[in-house]
Each structure stands twice: as C-alpha cells, then as structure tokens.
C-alpha cells in the first residue's frame, strides 16, 4: 500500500512539473516582454512570410523563406519610420526594419536595403544573393547587418510619442469612432501600374492621385530612371 502511494505521489509530481514546463511564463515587465518578443522575431529557423506579403511575379515564397532561414537575407517584417540618428534606413523606401536590414559589402555597411525592396530590385540576383551597386558600379554580395538587441529595445521603449492638445485629442476621438475602413492610397490604381513600380524598385508617391497614375503607360517604363521621370511629370 505504501509503494502504491509512493508511485501515485511520483506521478503527481511528474505531471505537476510537466504542466509547469508547458505553462507560458512570459515576463511581466514591459521592457522584458518587448525584448522577449523581439528576440523571438530574430530567431528565423522556422520563419514564415507574413500572409499579406506580395512577392515579385514568378518568385516563390518557399525560396525566399529558405534564404531567410539560412540568414542569407534579412527577415521581412513591417517597416517603420526611422526616428533615431543611427537607424539603418533603406535606400529605396527610406524606412527601417529593426529586426534586420541587408547591407552591401562593397559599401562597407554604409548603405542598407530592406528585404522587400531588395526582392523587387531589378538588378538583384536571387540565386546568388548579389546586387549591382550603382555607387561602386560593381556586383556585390548582400549580407545582414548586425542587430544590437539592447540598443533596439531601448529605441522601441523610448520612441517619440505624439503630443495632442485638447482640440487634436477631440479629433483623434472622433476618428476612432468612425468604423468605416480606411481606403489604401493606391487602392484604385491599376494593378499593372503598381506591379511595374515594384518591379523597377521605384516608390510610388501618395500625393499623386490614382487617376493620374492610371494615365501612365507601363510599356514606356523601361527602367527606374524613366519611371521616376514619369512620376515627376505628374507633380
């Protein structure tokens, strides 16, 4: 009888520790939690592309995911507006991805490009992970710039917050009460126009209307310079 009681106690103890190991034990401190989530995003061994990501025509998700998992190119996460002097800024979209940016070996880490812009760059070789640098005028390897976790967490925790006066605050409250979904800036632009800009690696301007974009002849967009010239003609 005593042996049966011991066995039962051992079982209960084992089940207790098993449950304790499986139980989520997230940190309560906001900074620690932010760091926990950030480090989790840096672990790309099981990385999957976000569902809303659109890749260039003919490019497979599995190939891109494999390159990211092998740390050949940086992971794709939502880009953010830079707000620190030492933020790594994408040379095409002028935004930053704090979980990692690609840099050009020839420029000694002085120029950066986010992975989404890299994939749409017309001179990027996906198979070799090489990009033609228009500054050095050479084909160069891309590699992931180092991520200083503690520094990035400090930036995130101390990012500037917008200050509102009473009138601005009322406007924010009014806008938050409107349930109508916001229409994206380029929702009414023809798909072939959007695809062409992405293909050439040229950013579309939000201050140009959809009707004006739809007047563009995509067949005349032979290179990025021509696309930018056509955009400037709409201003």
mmCIF file with all atom_site columns, C-alpha atoms in Angstrom:
data_model
loop_
_atom_site.group_PDB
_atom_site.id
_atom_site.type_symbol
_atom_site.label_atom_id
_atom_site.label_alt_id
_atom_site.label_comp_id
_atom_site.label_asym_id
_atom_site.label_entity_id
_atom_site.label_seq_id
_atom_site.pdbx_PDB_ins_code
_atom_site.Cartn_x
_atom_site.Cartn_y
_atom_site.Cartn_z
_atom_site.occupancy
_atom_site.B_iso_or_equiv
_atom_site.pdbx_formal_charge
_atom_site.auth_seq_id
_atom_site.auth_comp_id
_atom_site.auth_asym_id
_atom_site.auth_atom_id
_atom_site.pdbx_PDB_model_num
ATOM 1   C CA . UNK A 1 1   ? 0.000   0.000  0.000   1.00 0.00 ? 1   UNK A CA 1
ATOM 2   C CA . UNK A 1 2   ? 2.848   2.288  0.833   1.00 0.00 ? 2   UNK A CA 1
ATOM 3   C CA . UNK A 1 3   ? 4.524   1.534  -2.512  1.00 0.00 ? 3   UNK A CA 1
ATOM 4   C CA . UNK A 1 4   ? 1.305   2.429  -4.379  1.00 0.00 ? 4   UNK A CA 1
ATOM 5   C CA . UNK A 1 5   ? 1.138   5.746  -2.532  1.00 0.00 ? 5   UNK A CA 1
ATOM 6   C CA . UNK A 1 6   ? 4.742   6.479  -3.474  1.00 0.00 ? 6   UNK A CA 1
ATOM 7   C CA . UNK A 1 7   ? 4.049   5.689  -7.131  1.00 0.00 ? 7   UNK A CA 1
ATOM 8   C CA . UNK A 1 8   ? 0.989   7.969  -7.077  1.00 0.00 ? 8   UNK A CA 1
ATOM 9   C CA . UNK A 1 9   ? 2.988   10.783 -5.497  1.00 0.00 ? 9   UNK A CA 1
ATOM 10  C CA . UNK A 1 10  ? 5.714   10.374 -8.132  1.00 0.00 ? 10  UNK A CA 1
ATOM 11  C CA . UNK A 1 11  ? 3.090   10.511 -10.896 1.00 0.00 ? 11  UNK A CA 1
ATOM 12  C CA . UNK A 1 12  ? 1.502   13.639 -9.448  1.00 0.00 ? 12  UNK A CA 1
ATOM 13  C CA . UNK A 1 13  ? 4.886   15.308 -9.034  1.00 0.00 ? 13  UNK A CA 1
ATOM 14  C CA . UNK A 1 14  ? 5.889   14.439 -12.630 1.00 0.00 ? 14  UNK A CA 1
ATOM 15  C CA . UNK A 1 15  ? 2.582   15.746 -14.010 1.00 0.00 ? 15  UNK A CA 1
ATOM 16  C CA . UNK A 1 16  ? 2.954   18.931 -11.969 1.00 0.00 ? 16  UNK A CA 1
ATOM 17  C CA . UNK A 1 17  ? 6.435   19.672 -13.328 1.00 0.00 ? 17  UNK A CA 1
ATOM 18  C CA . UNK A 1 18  ? 5.347   18.780 -16.857 1.00 0.00 ? 18  UNK A CA 1
ATOM 19  C CA . UNK A 1 19  ? 2.424   21.210 -16.596 1.00 0.00 ? 19  UNK A CA 1
ATOM 20  C CA . UNK A 1 20  ? 4.722   23.838 -15.156 1.00 0.00 ? 20  UNK A CA 1
ATOM 21  C CA . UNK A 1 21  ? 7.143   23.492 -18.087 1.00 0.00 ? 21  UNK A CA 1
ATOM 22  C CA . UNK A 1 22  ? 4.374   23.774 -20.649 1.00 0.00 ? 22  UNK A CA 1
ATOM 23  C CA . UNK A 1 23  ? 2.768   26.770 -18.983 1.00 0.00 ? 23  UNK A CA 1
ATOM 24  C CA . UNK A 1 24  ? 3.530   30.098 -20.649 1.00 0.00 ? 24  UNK A CA 1
ATOM 25  C CA . UNK A 1 25  ? 5.872   32.071 -18.432 1.00 0.00 ? 25  UNK A CA 1
ATOM 26  C CA . UNK A 1 26  ? 6.043   35.465 -20.148 1.00 0.00 ? 26  UNK A CA 1
ATOM 27  C CA . UNK A 1 27  ? 7.779   38.335 -18.333 1.00 0.00 ? 27  UNK A CA 1
ATOM 28  C CA . UNK A 1 28  ? 5.559   40.945 -16.689 1.00 0.00 ? 28  UNK A CA 1
ATOM 29  C CA . UNK A 1 29  ? 7.956   43.850 -17.123 1.00 0.00 ? 29  UNK A CA 1
ATOM 30  C CA . UNK A 1 30  ? 7.128   45.782 -20.363 1.00 0.00 ? 30  UNK A CA 1
ATOM 31  C CA . UNK A 1 31  ? 10.782  46.120 -21.384 1.00 0.00 ? 31  UNK A CA 1
ATOM 32  C CA . UNK A 1 32  ? 11.492  42.446 -20.702 1.00 0.00 ? 32  UNK A CA 1
ATOM 33  C CA . UNK A 1 33  ? 8.385   41.440 -22.662 1.00 0.00 ? 33  UNK A CA 1
ATOM 34  C CA . UNK A 1 34  ? 9.393   43.672 -25.591 1.00 0.00 ? 34  UNK A CA 1
ATOM 35  C CA . UNK A 1 35  ? 12.860  42.122 -25.551 1.00 0.00 ? 35  UNK A CA 1
ATOM 36  C CA . UNK A 1 36  ? 11.387  38.612 -25.379 1.00 0.00 ? 36  UNK A CA 1
ATOM 37  C CA . UNK A 1 37  ? 9.179   39.223 -28.434 1.00 0.00 ? 37  UNK A CA 1
ATOM 38  C CA . UNK A 1 38  ? 11.982  40.966 -30.337 1.00 0.00 ? 38  UNK A CA 1
ATOM 39  C CA . UNK A 1 39  ? 14.427  38.089 -29.765 1.00 0.00 ? 39  UNK A CA 1
ATOM 40  C CA . UNK A 1 40  ? 11.719  35.654 -30.838 1.00 0.00 ? 40  UNK A CA 1
ATOM 41  C CA . UNK A 1 41  ? 11.401  37.526 -34.150 1.00 0.00 ? 41  UNK A CA 1
ATOM 42  C CA . UNK A 1 42  ? 15.171  37.304 -34.643 1.00 0.00 ? 42  UNK A CA 1
ATOM 43  C CA . UNK A 1 43  ? 15.009  33.502 -34.448 1.00 0.00 ? 43  UNK A CA 1
ATOM 44  C CA . UNK A 1 44  ? 14.380  32.707 -38.123 1.00 0.00 ? 44  UNK A CA 1
ATOM 45  C CA . UNK A 1 45  ? 14.837  28.922 -38.043 1.00 0.00 ? 45  UNK A CA 1
ATOM 46  C CA . UNK A 1 46  ? 11.079  28.432 -38.563 1.00 0.00 ? 46  UNK A CA 1
ATOM 47  C CA . UNK A 1 47  ? 10.387  31.764 -40.253 1.00 0.00 ? 47  UNK A CA 1
ATOM 48  C CA . UNK A 1 48  ? 7.317   32.160 -42.472 1.00 0.00 ? 48  UNK A CA 1
ATOM 49  C CA . UNK A 1 49  ? 6.476   35.150 -44.650 1.00 0.00 ? 49  UNK A CA 1
ATOM 50  C CA . UNK A 1 50  ? 3.548   37.315 -43.469 1.00 0.00 ? 50  UNK A CA 1
ATOM 51  C CA . UNK A 1 51  ? 0.270   36.408 -45.200 1.00 0.00 ? 51  UNK A CA 1
ATOM 52  C CA . UNK A 1 52  ? -0.177  39.840 -46.779 1.00 0.00 ? 52  UNK A CA 1
ATOM 53  C CA . UNK A 1 53  ? 3.259   39.960 -48.430 1.00 0.00 ? 53  UNK A CA 1
ATOM 54  C CA . UNK A 1 54  ? 3.249   40.176 -52.234 1.00 0.00 ? 54  UNK A CA 1
ATOM 55  C CA . UNK A 1 55  ? 6.438   38.961 -53.926 1.00 0.00 ? 55  UNK A CA 1
ATOM 56  C CA . UNK A 1 56  ? 7.603   39.740 -57.465 1.00 0.00 ? 56  UNK A CA 1
ATOM 57  C CA . UNK A 1 57  ? 5.954   37.727 -60.223 1.00 0.00 ? 57  UNK A CA 1
ATOM 58  C CA . UNK A 1 58  ? 7.424   34.234 -60.524 1.00 0.00 ? 58  UNK A CA 1
ATOM 59  C CA . UNK A 1 59  ? 9.195   34.334 -57.152 1.00 0.00 ? 59  UNK A CA 1
ATOM 60  C CA . UNK A 1 60  ? 8.197   31.516 -54.797 1.00 0.00 ? 60  UNK A CA 1
ATOM 61  C CA . UNK A 1 61  ? 7.532   32.024 -51.087 1.00 0.00 ? 61  UNK A CA 1
ATOM 62  C CA . UNK A 1 62  ? 9.402   28.840 -50.190 1.00 0.00 ? 62  UNK A CA 1
ATOM 63  C CA . UNK A 1 63  ? 12.621  30.028 -51.867 1.00 0.00 ? 63  UNK A CA 1
ATOM 64  C CA . UNK A 1 64  ? 12.555  33.382 -50.069 1.00 0.00 ? 64  UNK A CA 1
ATOM 65  C CA . UNK A 1 65  ? 11.737  31.720 -46.726 1.00 0.00 ? 65  UNK A CA 1
ATOM 66  C CA . UNK A 1 66  ? 14.634  29.297 -47.210 1.00 0.00 ? 66  UNK A CA 1
ATOM 67  C CA . UNK A 1 67  ? 17.081  32.158 -47.815 1.00 0.00 ? 67  UNK A CA 1
ATOM 68  C CA . UNK A 1 68  ? 15.821  33.963 -44.709 1.00 0.00 ? 68  UNK A CA 1
ATOM 69  C CA . UNK A 1 69  ? 16.104  30.815 -42.571 1.00 0.00 ? 69  UNK A CA 1
ATOM 70  C CA . UNK A 1 70  ? 19.683  30.348 -43.796 1.00 0.00 ? 70  UNK A CA 1
ATOM 71  C CA . UNK A 1 71  ? 20.337  34.012 -42.932 1.00 0.00 ? 71  UNK A CA 1
ATOM 72  C CA . UNK A 1 72  ? 21.299  34.875 -46.499 1.00 0.00 ? 72  UNK A CA 1
ATOM 73  C CA . UNK A 1 73  ? 18.900  37.836 -46.444 1.00 0.00 ? 73  UNK A CA 1
ATOM 74  C CA . UNK A 1 74  ? 17.157  39.695 -43.620 1.00 0.00 ? 74  UNK A CA 1
ATOM 75  C CA . UNK A 1 75  ? 13.641  38.683 -42.471 1.00 0.00 ? 75  UNK A CA 1
ATOM 76  C CA . UNK A 1 76  ? 10.602  40.562 -43.745 1.00 0.00 ? 76  UNK A CA 1
ATOM 77  C CA . UNK A 1 77  ? 8.681   42.399 -41.034 1.00 0.00 ? 77  UNK A CA 1
ATOM 78  C CA . UNK A 1 78  ? 6.595   45.604 -41.188 1.00 0.00 ? 78  UNK A CA 1
ATOM 79  C CA . UNK A 1 79  ? 8.854   48.590 -41.857 1.00 0.00 ? 79  UNK A CA 1
ATOM 80  C CA . UNK A 1 80  ? 8.862   51.586 -39.523 1.00 0.00 ? 80  UNK A CA 1
ATOM 81  C CA . UNK A 1 81  ? 9.592   55.278 -39.797 1.00 0.00 ? 81  UNK A CA 1
ATOM 82  C CA . UNK A 1 82  ? 13.162  55.909 -38.559 1.00 0.00 ? 82  UNK A CA 1
ATOM 83  C CA . UNK A 1 83  ? 13.378  58.201 -35.535 1.00 0.00 ? 83  UNK A CA 1
ATOM 84  C CA . UNK A 1 84  ? 16.979  57.847 -34.327 1.00 0.00 ? 84  UNK A CA 1
ATOM 85  C CA . UNK A 1 85  ? 20.143  59.247 -35.898 1.00 0.00 ? 85  UNK A CA 1
ATOM 86  C CA . UNK A 1 86  ? 21.760  55.818 -36.122 1.00 0.00 ? 86  UNK A CA 1
ATOM 87  C CA . UNK A 1 87  ? 18.733  53.999 -37.573 1.00 0.00 ? 87  UNK A CA 1
ATOM 88  C CA . UNK A 1 88  ? 19.550  51.922 -40.639 1.00 0.00 ? 88  UNK A CA 1
ATOM 89  C CA . UNK A 1 89  ? 17.481  53.455 -43.448 1.00 0.00 ? 89  UNK A CA 1
ATOM 90  C CA . UNK A 1 90  ? 16.507  51.601 -46.622 1.00 0.00 ? 90  UNK A CA 1
ATOM 91  C CA . UNK A 1 91  ? 17.973  53.363 -49.666 1.00 0.00 ? 91  UNK A CA 1
ATOM 92  C CA . UNK A 1 92  ? 14.717  52.829 -51.608 1.00 0.00 ? 92  UNK A CA 1
ATOM 93  C CA . UNK A 1 93  ? 11.735  53.179 -49.250 1.00 0.00 ? 93  UNK A CA 1
ATOM 94  C CA . UNK A 1 94  ? 13.611  55.282 -46.609 1.00 0.00 ? 94  UNK A CA 1
ATOM 95  C CA . UNK A 1 95  ? 12.181  53.196 -43.766 1.00 0.00 ? 95  UNK A CA 1
ATOM 96  C CA . UNK A 1 96  ? 13.755  50.790 -41.314 1.00 0.00 ? 96  UNK A CA 1
ATOM 97  C CA . UNK A 1 97  ? 13.194  47.178 -40.244 1.00 0.00 ? 97  UNK A CA 1
ATOM 98  C CA . UNK A 1 98  ? 14.562  46.805 -36.729 1.00 0.00 ? 98  UNK A CA 1
ATOM 99  C CA . UNK A 1 99  ? 14.794  43.001 -36.962 1.00 0.00 ? 99  UNK A CA 1
ATOM 100 C CA . UNK A 1 100 ? 17.456  43.274 -39.663 1.00 0.00 ? 100 UNK A CA 1
ATOM 101 C CA . UNK A 1 101 ? 18.465  45.129 -42.819 1.00 0.00 ? 101 UNK A CA 1
ATOM 102 C CA . UNK A 1 102 ? 20.535  43.988 -45.774 1.00 0.00 ? 102 UNK A CA 1
ATOM 103 C CA . UNK A 1 103 ? 23.736  45.868 -46.484 1.00 0.00 ? 103 UNK A CA 1
ATOM 104 C CA . UNK A 1 104 ? 26.099  45.969 -49.451 1.00 0.00 ? 104 UNK A CA 1
ATOM 105 C CA . UNK A 1 105 ? 29.548  44.504 -48.883 1.00 0.00 ? 105 UNK A CA 1
ATOM 106 C CA . UNK A 1 106 ? 31.197  46.931 -51.311 1.00 0.00 ? 106 UNK A CA 1
ATOM 107 C CA . UNK A 1 107 ? 29.978  49.993 -49.411 1.00 0.00 ? 107 UNK A CA 1
ATOM 108 C CA . UNK A 1 108 ? 31.342  48.711 -46.080 1.00 0.00 ? 108 UNK A CA 1
ATOM 109 C CA . UNK A 1 109 ? 27.942  48.697 -44.420 1.00 0.00 ? 109 UNK A CA 1
ATOM 110 C CA . UNK A 1 110 ? 27.110  52.303 -45.241 1.00 0.00 ? 110 UNK A CA 1
ATOM 111 C CA . UNK A 1 111 ? 24.092  51.567 -47.448 1.00 0.00 ? 111 UNK A CA 1
ATOM 112 C CA . UNK A 1 112 ? 21.103  49.476 -46.418 1.00 0.00 ? 112 UNK A CA 1
ATOM 113 C CA . UNK A 1 113 ? 18.092  47.967 -48.144 1.00 0.00 ? 113 UNK A CA 1
ATOM 114 C CA . UNK A 1 114 ? 15.124  46.135 -46.623 1.00 0.00 ? 114 UNK A CA 1
ATOM 115 C CA . UNK A 1 115 ? 14.409  42.665 -47.987 1.00 0.00 ? 115 UNK A CA 1
ATOM 116 C CA . UNK A 1 116 ? 11.127  43.579 -49.659 1.00 0.00 ? 116 UNK A CA 1
ATOM 117 C CA . UNK A 1 117 ? 12.781  46.376 -51.673 1.00 0.00 ? 117 UNK A CA 1
ATOM 118 C CA . UNK A 1 118 ? 15.723  44.059 -52.365 1.00 0.00 ? 118 UNK A CA 1
ATOM 119 C CA . UNK A 1 119 ? 13.480  41.373 -53.868 1.00 0.00 ? 119 UNK A CA 1
ATOM 120 C CA . UNK A 1 120 ? 11.804  43.907 -56.167 1.00 0.00 ? 120 UNK A CA 1
ATOM 121 C CA . UNK A 1 121 ? 15.110  45.470 -57.218 1.00 0.00 ? 121 UNK A CA 1
ATOM 122 C CA . UNK A 1 122 ? 15.601  44.775 -60.967 1.00 0.00 ? 122 UNK A CA 1
ATOM 123 C CA . UNK A 1 123 ? 19.344  44.165 -60.502 1.00 0.00 ? 123 UNK A CA 1
ATOM 124 C CA . UNK A 1 124 ? 19.092  41.710 -57.601 1.00 0.00 ? 124 UNK A CA 1
ATOM 125 C CA . UNK A 1 125 ? 20.207  38.129 -58.289 1.00 0.00 ? 125 UNK A CA 1
ATOM 126 C CA . UNK A 1 126 ? 18.085  35.905 -56.029 1.00 0.00 ? 126 UNK A CA 1
ATOM 127 C CA . UNK A 1 127 ? 20.108  32.753 -56.703 1.00 0.00 ? 127 UNK A CA 1
ATOM 128 C CA . UNK A 1 128 ? 23.449  34.317 -55.762 1.00 0.00 ? 128 UNK A CA 1
ATOM 129 C CA . UNK A 1 129 ? 22.131  36.956 -53.326 1.00 0.00 ? 129 UNK A CA 1
ATOM 130 C CA . UNK A 1 130 ? 24.028  39.594 -55.270 1.00 0.00 ? 130 UNK A CA 1
ATOM 131 C CA . UNK A 1 131 ? 23.100  43.159 -56.175 1.00 0.00 ? 131 UNK A CA 1
ATOM 132 C CA . UNK A 1 132 ? 24.601  45.638 -58.611 1.00 0.00 ? 132 UNK A CA 1
ATOM 133 C CA . UNK A 1 133 ? 25.717  48.698 -56.655 1.00 0.00 ? 133 UNK A CA 1
ATOM 134 C CA . UNK A 1 134 ? 25.154  51.835 -58.708 1.00 0.00 ? 134 UNK A CA 1
ATOM 135 C CA . UNK A 1 135 ? 27.595  53.786 -56.490 1.00 0.00 ? 135 UNK A CA 1
ATOM 136 C CA . UNK A 1 136 ? 30.572  51.427 -56.648 1.00 0.00 ? 136 UNK A CA 1
ATOM 137 C CA . UNK A 1 137 ? 29.427  50.126 -60.070 1.00 0.00 ? 137 UNK A CA 1
ATOM 138 C CA . UNK A 1 138 ? 30.155  46.518 -59.149 1.00 0.00 ? 138 UNK A CA 1
ATOM 139 C CA . UNK A 1 139 ? 28.136  43.389 -58.447 1.00 0.00 ? 139 UNK A CA 1
ATOM 140 C CA . UNK A 1 140 ? 28.389  42.764 -54.717 1.00 0.00 ? 140 UNK A CA 1
ATOM 141 C CA . UNK A 1 141 ? 27.182  40.272 -52.138 1.00 0.00 ? 141 UNK A CA 1
ATOM 142 C CA . UNK A 1 142 ? 24.493  41.358 -49.713 1.00 0.00 ? 142 UNK A CA 1
ATOM 143 C CA . UNK A 1 143 ? 24.621  40.356 -46.067 1.00 0.00 ? 143 UNK A CA 1
ATOM 144 C CA . UNK A 1 144 ? 22.583  41.046 -42.946 1.00 0.00 ? 144 UNK A CA 1
ATOM 145 C CA . UNK A 1 145 ? 23.722  43.946 -40.823 1.00 0.00 ? 145 UNK A CA 1
ATOM 146 C CA . UNK A 1 146 ? 24.302  43.281 -37.132 1.00 0.00 ? 146 UNK A CA 1
ATOM 147 C CA . UNK A 1 147 ? 21.330  43.868 -34.837 1.00 0.00 ? 147 UNK A CA 1
ATOM 148 C CA . UNK A 1 148 ? 22.167  45.346 -31.433 1.00 0.00 ? 148 UNK A CA 1
ATOM 149 C CA . UNK A 1 149 ? 19.233  43.910 -29.457 1.00 0.00 ? 149 UNK A CA 1
ATOM 150 C CA . UNK A 1 150 ? 19.614  46.033 -26.312 1.00 0.00 ? 150 UNK A CA 1
ATOM 151 C CA . UNK A 1 151 ? 20.039  49.214 -28.338 1.00 0.00 ? 151 UNK A CA 1
ATOM 152 C CA . UNK A 1 152 ? 16.991  48.485 -30.494 1.00 0.00 ? 152 UNK A CA 1
ATOM 153 C CA . UNK A 1 153 ? 14.866  47.664 -27.433 1.00 0.00 ? 153 UNK A CA 1
ATOM 154 C CA . UNK A 1 154 ? 15.898  50.972 -25.858 1.00 0.00 ? 154 UNK A CA 1
ATOM 155 C CA . UNK A 1 155 ? 14.858  52.764 -29.052 1.00 0.00 ? 155 UNK A CA 1
ATOM 156 C CA . UNK A 1 156 ? 11.495  50.991 -29.146 1.00 0.00 ? 156 UNK A CA 1
ATOM 157 C CA . UNK A 1 157 ? 10.786  51.722 -25.481 1.00 0.00 ? 157 UNK A CA 1
ATOM 158 C CA . UNK A 1 158 ? 11.743  55.392 -25.887 1.00 0.00 ? 158 UNK A CA 1
ATOM 159 C CA . UNK A 1 159 ? 10.232  56.077 -29.277 1.00 0.00 ? 159 UNK A CA 1
ATOM 160 C CA . UNK A 1 160 ? 8.709   59.552 -29.543 1.00 0.00 ? 160 UNK A CA 1
ATOM 161 C CA . UNK A 1 161 ? 5.015   59.799 -28.749 1.00 0.00 ? 161 UNK A CA 1
ATOM 162 C CA . UNK A 1 162 ? 2.746   62.332 -30.392 1.00 0.00 ? 162 UNK A CA 1
ATOM 163 C CA . UNK A 1 163 ? 1.528   65.075 -28.097 1.00 0.00 ? 163 UNK A CA 1
ATOM 164 C CA . UNK A 1 164 ? -2.032  66.294 -28.526 1.00 0.00 ? 164 UNK A CA 1
ATOM 165 C CA . UNK A 1 165 ? -3.736  69.427 -27.330 1.00 0.00 ? 165 UNK A CA 1
ATOM 166 C CA . UNK A 1 166 ? -7.451  69.342 -26.435 1.00 0.00 ? 166 UNK A CA 1
ATOM 167 C CA . UNK A 1 167 ? -8.628  70.096 -29.987 1.00 0.00 ? 167 UNK A CA 1
ATOM 168 C CA . UNK A 1 168 ? -6.328  67.468 -31.513 1.00 0.00 ? 168 UNK A CA 1
ATOM 169 C CA . UNK A 1 169 ? -7.460  64.948 -28.911 1.00 0.00 ? 169 UNK A CA 1
ATOM 170 C CA . UNK A 1 170 ? -11.116 65.516 -29.845 1.00 0.00 ? 170 UNK A CA 1
ATOM 171 C CA . UNK A 1 171 ? -10.246 64.925 -33.485 1.00 0.00 ? 171 UNK A CA 1
ATOM 172 C CA . UNK A 1 172 ? -8.496  61.662 -32.600 1.00 0.00 ? 172 UNK A CA 1
ATOM 173 C CA . UNK A 1 173 ? -11.544 60.510 -30.607 1.00 0.00 ? 173 UNK A CA 1
ATOM 174 C CA . UNK A 1 174 ? -13.885 61.374 -33.487 1.00 0.00 ? 174 UNK A CA 1
ATOM 175 C CA . UNK A 1 175 ? -11.756 59.467 -35.966 1.00 0.00 ? 175 UNK A CA 1
ATOM 176 C CA . UNK A 1 176 ? -11.582 56.446 -33.675 1.00 0.00 ? 176 UNK A CA 1
ATOM 177 C CA . UNK A 1 177 ? -15.381 56.345 -33.523 1.00 0.00 ? 177 UNK A CA 1
ATOM 178 C CA . UNK A 1 178 ? -15.714 56.061 -37.284 1.00 0.00 ? 178 UNK A CA 1
ATOM 179 C CA . UNK A 1 179 ? -15.958 52.402 -38.197 1.00 0.00 ? 179 UNK A CA 1
ATOM 180 C CA . UNK A 1 180 ? -15.529 52.850 -41.925 1.00 0.00 ? 180 UNK A CA 1
ATOM 181 C CA . UNK A 1 181 ? -12.362 51.105 -43.086 1.00 0.00 ? 181 UNK A CA 1
ATOM 182 C CA . UNK A 1 182 ? -9.622  53.327 -44.472 1.00 0.00 ? 182 UNK A CA 1
ATOM 183 C CA . UNK A 1 183 ? -9.094  53.005 -48.202 1.00 0.00 ? 183 UNK A CA 1
ATOM 184 C CA . UNK A 1 184 ? -5.444  52.466 -49.125 1.00 0.00 ? 184 UNK A CA 1
ATOM 185 C CA . UNK A 1 185 ? -3.876  55.315 -51.111 1.00 0.00 ? 185 UNK A CA 1
ATOM 186 C CA . UNK A 1 186 ? -3.310  53.156 -54.181 1.00 0.00 ? 186 UNK A CA 1
ATOM 187 C CA . UNK A 1 187 ? -6.480  51.052 -53.988 1.00 0.00 ? 187 UNK A CA 1
ATOM 188 C CA . UNK A 1 188 ? -7.840  52.497 -57.252 1.00 0.00 ? 188 UNK A CA 1
ATOM 189 C CA . UNK A 1 189 ? -4.570  52.374 -59.188 1.00 0.00 ? 189 UNK A CA 1
ATOM 190 C CA . UNK A 1 190 ? -4.389  49.748 -61.934 1.00 0.00 ? 190 UNK A CA 1
ATOM 191 C CA . UNK A 1 191 ? -2.616  46.581 -60.775 1.00 0.00 ? 191 UNK A CA 1
ATOM 192 C CA . UNK A 1 192 ? -0.206  46.578 -63.733 1.00 0.00 ? 192 UNK A CA 1
ATOM 193 C CA . UNK A 1 193 ? 0.935   50.091 -62.786 1.00 0.00 ? 193 UNK A CA 1
ATOM 194 C CA . UNK A 1 194 ? 1.610   49.084 -59.156 1.00 0.00 ? 194 UNK A CA 1
ATOM 195 C CA . UNK A 1 195 ? 3.379   45.885 -60.264 1.00 0.00 ? 195 UNK A CA 1
ATOM 196 C CA . UNK A 1 196 ? 5.587   47.851 -62.660 1.00 0.00 ? 196 UNK A CA 1
ATOM 197 C CA . UNK A 1 197 ? 6.728   50.269 -59.955 1.00 0.00 ? 197 UNK A CA 1
ATOM 198 C CA . UNK A 1 198 ? 7.516   47.340 -57.642 1.00 0.00 ? 198 UNK A CA 1
ATOM 199 C CA . UNK A 1 199 ? 9.363   45.538 -60.431 1.00 0.00 ? 199 UNK A CA 1
ATOM 200 C CA . UNK A 1 200 ? 11.581  48.578 -61.046 1.00 0.00 ? 200 UNK A CA 1
ATOM 201 C CA . UNK A 1 201 ? 12.093  49.256 -57.331 1.00 0.00 ? 201 UNK A CA 1
ATOM 202 C CA . UNK A 1 202 ? 10.618  52.763 -57.533 1.00 0.00 ? 202 UNK A CA 1
ATOM 203 C CA . UNK A 1 203 ? 8.436   54.030 -54.681 1.00 0.00 ? 203 UNK A CA 1
ATOM 204 C CA . UNK A 1 204 ? 5.014   55.435 -55.556 1.00 0.00 ? 204 UNK A CA 1
ATOM 205 C CA . UNK A 1 205 ? 4.123   58.854 -54.160 1.00 0.00 ? 205 UNK A CA 1
ATOM 206 C CA . UNK A 1 206 ? 0.981   59.200 -52.047 1.00 0.00 ? 206 UNK A CA 1
ATOM 207 C CA . UNK A 1 207 ? 0.444   62.818 -53.110 1.00 0.00 ? 207 UNK A CA 1
ATOM 208 C CA . UNK A 1 208 ? -0.367  61.733 -56.682 1.00 0.00 ? 208 UNK A CA 1
ATOM 209 C CA . UNK A 1 209 ? -3.950  60.646 -57.344 1.00 0.00 ? 209 UNK A CA 1
ATOM 210 C CA . UNK A 1 210 ? -4.997  57.229 -58.649 1.00 0.00 ? 210 UNK A CA 1
ATOM 211 C CA . UNK A 1 211 ? -6.452  58.822 -61.797 1.00 0.00 ? 211 UNK A CA 1
ATOM 212 C CA . UNK A 1 212 ? -3.075  60.367 -62.622 1.00 0.00 ? 212 UNK A CA 1
ATOM 213 C CA . UNK A 1 213 ? -1.247  57.078 -62.047 1.00 0.00 ? 213 UNK A CA 1
ATOM 214 C CA . UNK A 1 214 ? -3.733  55.272 -64.303 1.00 0.00 ? 214 UNK A CA 1
ATOM 215 C CA . UNK A 1 215 ? -2.781  57.597 -67.180 1.00 0.00 ? 215 UNK A CA 1
ATOM 216 C CA . UNK A 1 216 ? 0.778   56.239 -67.204 1.00 0.00 ? 216 UNK A CA 1
ATOM 217 C CA . UNK A 1 217 ? 1.826   53.875 -69.997 1.00 0.00 ? 217 UNK A CA 1
ATOM 218 C CA . UNK A 1 218 ? 3.627   50.993 -68.276 1.00 0.00 ? 218 UNK A CA 1
ATOM 219 C CA . UNK A 1 219 ? 5.200   49.934 -71.588 1.00 0.00 ? 219 UNK A CA 1
ATOM 220 C CA . UNK A 1 220 ? 7.247   53.135 -71.542 1.00 0.00 ? 220 UNK A CA 1
ATOM 221 C CA . UNK A 1 221 ? 8.656   52.376 -68.076 1.00 0.00 ? 221 UNK A CA 1
ATOM 222 C CA . UNK A 1 222 ? 11.777  50.661 -69.374 1.00 0.00 ? 222 UNK A CA 1
ATOM 223 C CA . UNK A 1 223 ? 13.987  51.385 -66.359 1.00 0.00 ? 223 UNK A CA 1
ATOM 224 C CA . UNK A 1 224 ? 13.866  53.049 -62.900 1.00 0.00 ? 224 UNK A CA 1
ATOM 225 C CA . UNK A 1 225 ? 15.050  56.413 -64.263 1.00 0.00 ? 225 UNK A CA 1
ATOM 226 C CA . UNK A 1 226 ? 12.239  56.509 -66.817 1.00 0.00 ? 226 UNK A CA 1
ATOM 227 C CA . UNK A 1 227 ? 9.680   55.554 -64.145 1.00 0.00 ? 227 UNK A CA 1
ATOM 228 C CA . UNK A 1 228 ? 10.883  58.330 -61.825 1.00 0.00 ? 228 UNK A CA 1
ATOM 229 C CA . UNK A 1 229 ? 10.800  60.838 -64.690 1.00 0.00 ? 229 UNK A CA 1
ATOM 230 C CA . UNK A 1 230 ? 7.203   59.857 -65.483 1.00 0.00 ? 230 UNK A CA 1
ATOM 231 C CA . UNK A 1 231 ? 6.255   60.285 -61.818 1.00 0.00 ? 231 UNK A CA 1
ATOM 232 C CA . UNK A 1 232 ? 7.845   63.731 -61.721 1.00 0.00 ? 232 UNK A CA 1
ATOM 233 C CA . UNK A 1 233 ? 5.824   64.704 -64.793 1.00 0.00 ? 233 UNK A CA 1
ATOM 234 C CA . UNK A 1 234 ? 2.644   64.142 -62.755 1.00 0.00 ? 234 UNK A CA 1
ATOM 235 C CA . UNK A 1 235 ? 3.678   66.564 -59.998 1.00 0.00 ? 235 UNK A CA 1
#
